[in-house]
Amino acid sequence: MLLEVKHLRIAFRLGGALSVPVRDVSLAIASRSRVALVGESGCGKSLTALALGRLVERAEISGEIRGAPRIAYIFQNPMQSLDPTMRCGAQIAEGAAPGADAAALLAAVGLPAETLRRYPCELSGGQQQRVMIAAALAQRPELLIADEPTTALDVTTQREVLDLVRRLADERGMAVLLITHNLGLVAEYSDYVNVMYAGEIVESGAVREVLANPRHPYTKGLLGAVPALDAPKDAPLAGIPGTVPQPTAWPPGCAFHPRCPVARPECAAPSFARCPELG
């Protein structure tokens, strides 16, 4: 196993309050695998991803992270992640492994060598994201973490970027952890999925199995919120009522029970241990 996480917990002291955005995360990533971490904003996905690279500071962290693969990140918004005062070539070379060829890396992501001399503001959003991917590849990672890599991109460019990540992962033997809220992307670009809610993994399994037979009400809610291509134009968009609670005040029992359409009294009990829907 390339990386294995067991019962990860991340807490912060905020004045007199304790914030626990990640409460109990266990997941595994095998070599060359494509794994997804999916859930709404505020569920703790990005913080979990940062913890995998030991990048979380000033936090109380417990649990186990086994394995120490070389990890590189592709972040959500390249315009915010790239340094506007540095040329793209310098940014690719900054964290590069010895012998890395910046021009060759740009060619691998479909950009001309002249991009080395350009600043991020001279590029489109899709080109900026390709520079980010080139900078990640320069580190020769064994695990590439793509954290909402298509957030600011149009639909066509989203597909181009994700197809590029998939191709490069296959060619270079990398595992990929895709972090997203979009189960449509998970279906196409991942083999295994972990569904996260309120700092916990609530359901996991092979993508085909989970999408064909979701068991947790939250997973069912996420799937129900994916627009159907054959739906009538005037059909209302489905959604999950309410919002993810704050990590300073998780509800007792199952954190999803205030929003759950099939919640039972025992779901709100402090002794709650497992969703009844999971059997």
Short mmCIF file of C-alpha atoms in Angstrom, two decimals:
data_model
loop_
_atom_site.label_atom_id
_atom_site.label_comp_id
_atom_site.label_asym_id
_atom_site.label_seq_id
_atom_site.Cartn_x
_atom_site.Cartn_y
_atom_site.Cartn_z
CA MET A 1 0.00 0.00 0.00
CA LEU A 2 1.42 3.38 -1.02
CA LEU A 3 -0.30 5.34 1.77
CA GLU A 4 -2.61 4.29 4.58
CA VAL A 5 -4.49 6.57 6.97
CA LYS A 6 -6.14 5.30 10.14
CA HIS A 7 -8.46 7.33 12.36
CA LEU A 8 -6.97 10.70 11.45
CA ARG A 9 -8.16 13.53 13.70
CA ILE A 10 -7.20 17.20 13.27
CA ALA A 11 -8.17 19.80 15.87
CA PHE A 12 -7.43 23.49 16.41
CA ARG A 13 -7.66 25.63 19.51
CA LEU A 14 -9.57 28.80 18.68
CA GLY A 15 -9.58 30.93 21.79
CA GLY A 16 -11.51 28.90 24.30
CA ALA A 17 -13.19 26.69 21.68
CA LEU A 18 -12.00 23.45 20.16
CA SER A 19 -12.58 23.10 16.42
CA VAL A 20 -12.31 19.55 15.03
CA PRO A 21 -12.77 19.79 11.25
CA VAL A 22 -11.41 16.26 10.73
CA ARG A 23 -12.76 13.78 13.28
CA ASP A 24 -12.18 10.27 11.99
CA VAL A 25 -10.74 9.57 8.55
CA SER A 26 -9.42 6.20 7.47
CA LEU A 27 -8.48 5.55 3.84
CA ALA A 28 -5.92 3.73 1.75
CA ILE A 29 -4.22 4.59 -1.54
CA ALA A 30 -2.49 1.86 -3.51
CA SER A 31 0.26 2.45 -6.04
CA ARG A 32 -1.05 3.63 -9.43
CA SER A 33 -4.63 3.76 -8.09
CA ARG A 34 -7.24 6.46 -8.73
CA VAL A 35 -8.99 7.35 -5.49
CA ALA A 36 -11.59 10.05 -4.89
CA LEU A 37 -12.47 11.97 -1.74
CA VAL A 38 -15.89 13.51 -2.22
CA GLY A 39 -18.19 15.72 -0.17
CA GLU A 40 -19.56 19.24 0.20
CA SER A 41 -17.42 22.24 1.06
CA GLY A 42 -16.65 22.29 4.77
CA CYS A 43 -16.44 18.52 5.19
CA GLY A 44 -12.66 18.51 5.77
CA LYS A 45 -11.46 17.16 2.42
CA SER A 46 -8.70 19.69 1.71
CA LEU A 47 -7.43 19.64 5.29
CA THR A 48 -7.19 15.86 5.12
CA ALA A 49 -5.22 16.14 1.87
CA LEU A 50 -2.79 18.64 3.41
CA ALA A 51 -2.26 16.33 6.38
CA LEU A 52 -1.18 13.54 4.02
CA GLY A 53 1.82 15.68 3.07
CA ARG A 54 2.41 16.76 6.68
CA LEU A 55 1.52 20.33 5.73
CA VAL A 56 -0.88 21.17 8.57
CA GLU A 57 0.57 23.50 11.21
CA ARG A 58 -0.55 24.56 14.69
CA ALA A 59 -2.96 21.63 14.95
CA GLU A 60 -3.50 18.75 17.33
CA ILE A 61 -3.18 15.69 15.10
CA SER A 62 -3.76 12.09 16.11
CA GLY A 63 -4.19 8.82 14.28
CA GLU A 64 -1.76 7.18 11.88
CA ILE A 65 -0.41 8.07 8.45
CA ARG A 66 1.60 5.12 7.19
CA GLY A 67 3.87 5.42 4.20
CA ALA A 68 5.94 8.32 2.97
CA PRO A 69 5.47 8.61 -0.79
CA ARG A 70 6.59 11.68 -2.69
CA ILE A 71 3.45 13.83 -2.85
CA ALA A 72 2.66 16.75 -5.13
CA TYR A 73 -0.46 18.93 -5.17
CA ILE A 74 -2.62 20.58 -7.80
CA PHE A 75 -4.68 23.20 -5.99
CA GLN A 76 -8.11 24.67 -6.71
CA ASN A 77 -7.36 28.08 -8.15
CA PRO A 78 -4.07 28.36 -10.06
CA MET A 79 -4.24 32.17 -10.16
CA GLN A 80 -4.11 32.20 -6.36
CA SER A 81 -1.56 29.38 -6.10
CA LEU A 82 0.94 30.67 -8.65
CA ASP A 83 3.19 33.58 -7.69
CA PRO A 84 2.24 36.53 -9.92
CA THR A 85 5.73 38.05 -9.58
CA MET A 86 7.62 34.99 -10.88
CA ARG A 87 7.91 33.69 -14.40
CA CYS A 88 6.36 30.27 -14.94
CA GLY A 89 9.72 28.61 -15.62
CA ALA A 90 11.09 29.75 -12.26
CA GLN A 91 8.02 28.43 -10.48
CA ILE A 92 8.31 25.03 -12.15
CA ALA A 93 12.01 24.83 -11.28
CA GLU A 94 11.55 26.01 -7.69
CA GLY A 95 10.56 22.63 -6.25
CA ALA A 96 11.88 20.43 -9.02
CA ALA A 97 13.73 17.21 -8.44
CA PRO A 98 17.35 17.10 -9.70
CA GLY A 99 17.53 16.72 -13.45
CA ALA A 100 13.98 17.89 -14.12
CA ASP A 101 13.61 19.65 -17.48
CA ALA A 102 11.07 22.48 -17.25
CA ALA A 103 10.65 22.77 -21.02
CA ALA A 104 10.04 19.02 -21.33
CA LEU A 105 7.50 19.20 -18.52
CA LEU A 106 5.65 22.00 -20.28
CA ALA A 107 5.62 19.93 -23.45
CA ALA A 108 4.17 17.02 -21.46
CA VAL A 109 1.23 19.20 -20.41
CA GLY A 110 0.74 20.64 -23.89
CA LEU A 111 2.35 24.07 -23.52
CA PRO A 112 5.14 25.57 -25.69
CA ALA A 113 8.60 26.25 -24.26
CA GLU A 114 8.02 30.01 -24.52
CA THR A 115 5.64 29.66 -21.54
CA LEU A 116 8.75 29.46 -19.35
CA ARG A 117 9.27 33.22 -19.85
CA ARG A 118 5.67 34.24 -19.27
CA TYR A 119 3.94 35.37 -16.07
CA PRO A 120 0.75 33.69 -14.84
CA CYS A 121 -1.35 36.77 -15.66
CA GLU A 122 -0.45 36.30 -19.34
CA LEU A 123 -2.07 32.86 -19.43
CA SER A 124 -5.65 31.60 -19.50
CA GLY A 125 -7.07 29.66 -16.57
CA GLY A 126 -6.54 26.35 -18.34
CA GLN A 127 -2.93 27.25 -19.19
CA GLN A 128 -2.28 28.28 -15.59
CA GLN A 129 -3.58 24.93 -14.38
CA ARG A 130 -1.29 23.17 -16.85
CA VAL A 131 1.66 25.11 -15.40
CA MET A 132 0.57 23.92 -11.95
CA ILE A 133 0.53 20.34 -13.21
CA ALA A 134 3.99 20.78 -14.74
CA ALA A 135 5.29 22.13 -11.41
CA ALA A 136 3.77 19.10 -9.65
CA LEU A 137 5.36 16.69 -12.13
CA ALA A 138 8.73 18.37 -11.59
CA GLN A 139 8.78 16.84 -8.11
CA ARG A 140 8.46 13.33 -9.59
CA PRO A 141 5.63 12.38 -7.25
CA GLU A 142 4.36 8.91 -6.50
CA LEU A 143 1.05 10.42 -5.39
CA LEU A 144 -0.59 13.37 -7.11
CA ILE A 145 -3.30 15.09 -5.05
CA ALA A 146 -5.70 17.06 -7.26
CA ASP A 147 -7.75 19.28 -4.94
CA GLU A 148 -10.77 20.55 -6.91
CA PRO A 149 -8.45 21.10 -9.90
CA THR A 150 -11.19 22.37 -12.24
CA THR A 151 -13.05 24.80 -9.95
CA ALA A 152 -12.44 27.99 -11.97
CA LEU A 153 -12.46 26.40 -15.44
CA ASP A 154 -15.14 26.12 -18.11
CA VAL A 155 -16.60 22.69 -18.85
CA THR A 156 -14.47 22.01 -21.94
CA THR A 157 -11.24 22.98 -20.18
CA GLN A 158 -12.24 20.91 -17.14
CA ARG A 159 -12.34 17.78 -19.26
CA GLU A 160 -9.03 18.63 -20.93
CA VAL A 161 -7.30 19.09 -17.56
CA LEU A 162 -8.72 15.90 -16.05
CA ASP A 163 -7.92 13.87 -19.16
CA LEU A 164 -4.39 15.26 -18.97
CA VAL A 165 -4.03 14.26 -15.31
CA ARG A 166 -5.28 10.74 -16.09
CA ARG A 167 -2.91 10.32 -19.03
CA LEU A 168 0.12 11.59 -17.13
CA ALA A 169 -0.68 9.38 -14.15
CA ASP A 170 -0.79 6.34 -16.44
CA GLU A 171 2.42 7.28 -18.23
CA ARG A 172 4.38 8.08 -15.07
CA GLY A 173 2.97 5.43 -12.76
CA MET A 174 1.45 7.88 -10.26
CA ALA A 175 -1.45 7.31 -7.93
CA VAL A 176 -4.05 10.10 -7.96
CA LEU A 177 -6.24 11.37 -5.13
CA LEU A 178 -9.02 13.47 -6.66
CA ILE A 179 -10.81 15.76 -4.21
CA THR A 180 -14.17 16.98 -5.45
CA HIS A 181 -17.83 17.52 -4.67
CA ASN A 182 -18.84 16.28 -8.11
CA LEU A 183 -19.81 12.61 -8.26
CA GLY A 184 -20.03 12.88 -12.05
CA LEU A 185 -16.26 13.44 -12.15
CA VAL A 186 -15.74 10.61 -9.68
CA ALA A 187 -17.62 8.21 -11.94
CA GLU A 188 -15.37 8.99 -14.89
CA TYR A 189 -11.96 9.55 -13.33
CA SER A 190 -11.73 7.35 -10.21
CA ASP A 191 -11.85 3.67 -9.35
CA TYR A 192 -12.41 3.95 -5.60
CA VAL A 193 -14.37 6.58 -3.68
CA ASN A 194 -14.46 7.80 -0.08
CA VAL A 195 -17.54 9.88 0.79
CA MET A 196 -16.79 12.43 3.52
CA TYR A 197 -19.19 14.37 5.70
CA ALA A 198 -18.52 16.52 8.77
CA GLY A 199 -14.95 15.32 9.18
CA GLU A 200 -15.69 11.61 8.79
CA ILE A 201 -15.75 8.99 6.06
CA VAL A 202 -19.37 7.84 5.93
CA GLU A 203 -19.13 5.43 2.99
CA SER A 204 -16.40 4.02 0.79
CA GLY A 205 -15.95 1.39 -1.87
CA ALA A 206 -15.39 0.74 -5.55
CA VAL A 207 -16.86 3.60 -7.59
CA ARG A 208 -19.17 1.41 -9.66
CA GLU A 209 -20.54 -0.29 -6.57
CA VAL A 210 -21.10 2.88 -4.55
CA LEU A 211 -22.72 4.80 -7.41
CA ALA A 212 -24.93 1.88 -8.43
CA ASN A 213 -25.95 1.00 -4.88
CA PRO A 214 -25.35 3.92 -2.48
CA ARG A 215 -26.19 3.04 1.10
CA HIS A 216 -25.59 6.09 3.27
CA PRO A 217 -28.30 8.78 2.99
CA TYR A 218 -25.64 11.42 2.40
CA THR A 219 -24.22 9.54 -0.58
CA LYS A 220 -27.76 9.19 -1.94
CA GLY A 221 -28.26 12.93 -1.48
CA LEU A 222 -25.08 13.77 -3.41
CA LEU A 223 -26.10 11.46 -6.24
CA GLY A 224 -29.58 12.95 -6.31
CA ALA A 225 -28.08 16.41 -6.72
CA VAL A 226 -26.31 15.47 -9.98
CA PRO A 227 -28.41 16.95 -12.83
CA ALA A 228 -29.73 14.37 -15.30
CA LEU A 229 -29.10 15.12 -18.97
CA ASP A 230 -32.52 13.80 -19.93
CA ALA A 231 -34.44 15.78 -17.29
CA PRO A 232 -37.03 18.33 -18.49
CA LYS A 233 -35.64 21.84 -18.86
CA ASP A 234 -38.05 23.21 -16.25
CA ALA A 235 -37.37 20.44 -13.71
CA PRO A 236 -36.17 21.86 -10.36
CA LEU A 237 -32.64 21.03 -9.32
CA ALA A 238 -32.47 18.57 -6.45
CA GLY A 239 -30.36 19.32 -3.40
CA ILE A 240 -29.71 18.42 0.21
CA PRO A 241 -31.55 20.78 2.58
CA GLY A 242 -29.48 22.66 5.12
CA THR A 243 -25.70 23.07 5.29
CA VAL A 244 -22.69 21.30 6.75
CA PRO A 245 -22.50 22.21 10.47
CA GLN A 246 -19.56 24.11 11.91
CA PRO A 247 -16.67 21.99 13.27
CA THR A 248 -16.95 23.78 16.61
CA ALA A 249 -20.46 22.41 17.06
CA TRP A 250 -20.97 19.03 15.43
CA PRO A 251 -24.43 17.62 16.26
CA PRO A 252 -24.56 14.69 18.68
CA GLY A 253 -24.82 11.22 17.19
CA CYS A 254 -24.69 11.15 13.40
CA ALA A 255 -23.68 14.61 12.20
CA PHE A 256 -25.93 14.22 9.14
CA HIS A 257 -29.11 13.47 11.08
CA PRO A 258 -30.45 17.09 11.10
CA ARG A 259 -30.49 17.00 7.26
CA CYS A 260 -31.29 13.32 6.76
CA PRO A 261 -34.67 12.39 5.26
CA VAL A 262 -34.67 8.98 6.95
CA ALA A 263 -33.23 9.92 10.35
CA ARG A 264 -34.39 7.87 13.33
CA PRO A 265 -34.33 8.84 17.03
CA GLU A 266 -31.24 6.71 17.63
CA CYS A 267 -29.32 8.71 15.00
CA ALA A 268 -29.20 11.69 17.39
CA ALA A 269 -28.14 9.65 20.43
CA PRO A 270 -24.63 10.23 21.83
CA SER A 271 -24.18 6.44 21.72
CA PHE A 272 -24.70 6.39 17.93
CA ALA A 273 -22.10 4.19 16.27
CA ARG A 274 -23.24 3.32 12.73
CA CYS A 275 -25.89 4.52 10.28
CA PRO A 276 -28.83 2.06 10.27
CA GLU A 277 -28.99 2.39 6.48
CA LEU A 278 -25.59 0.70 6.20
CA GLY A 279 -27.00 -2.46 7.76
#
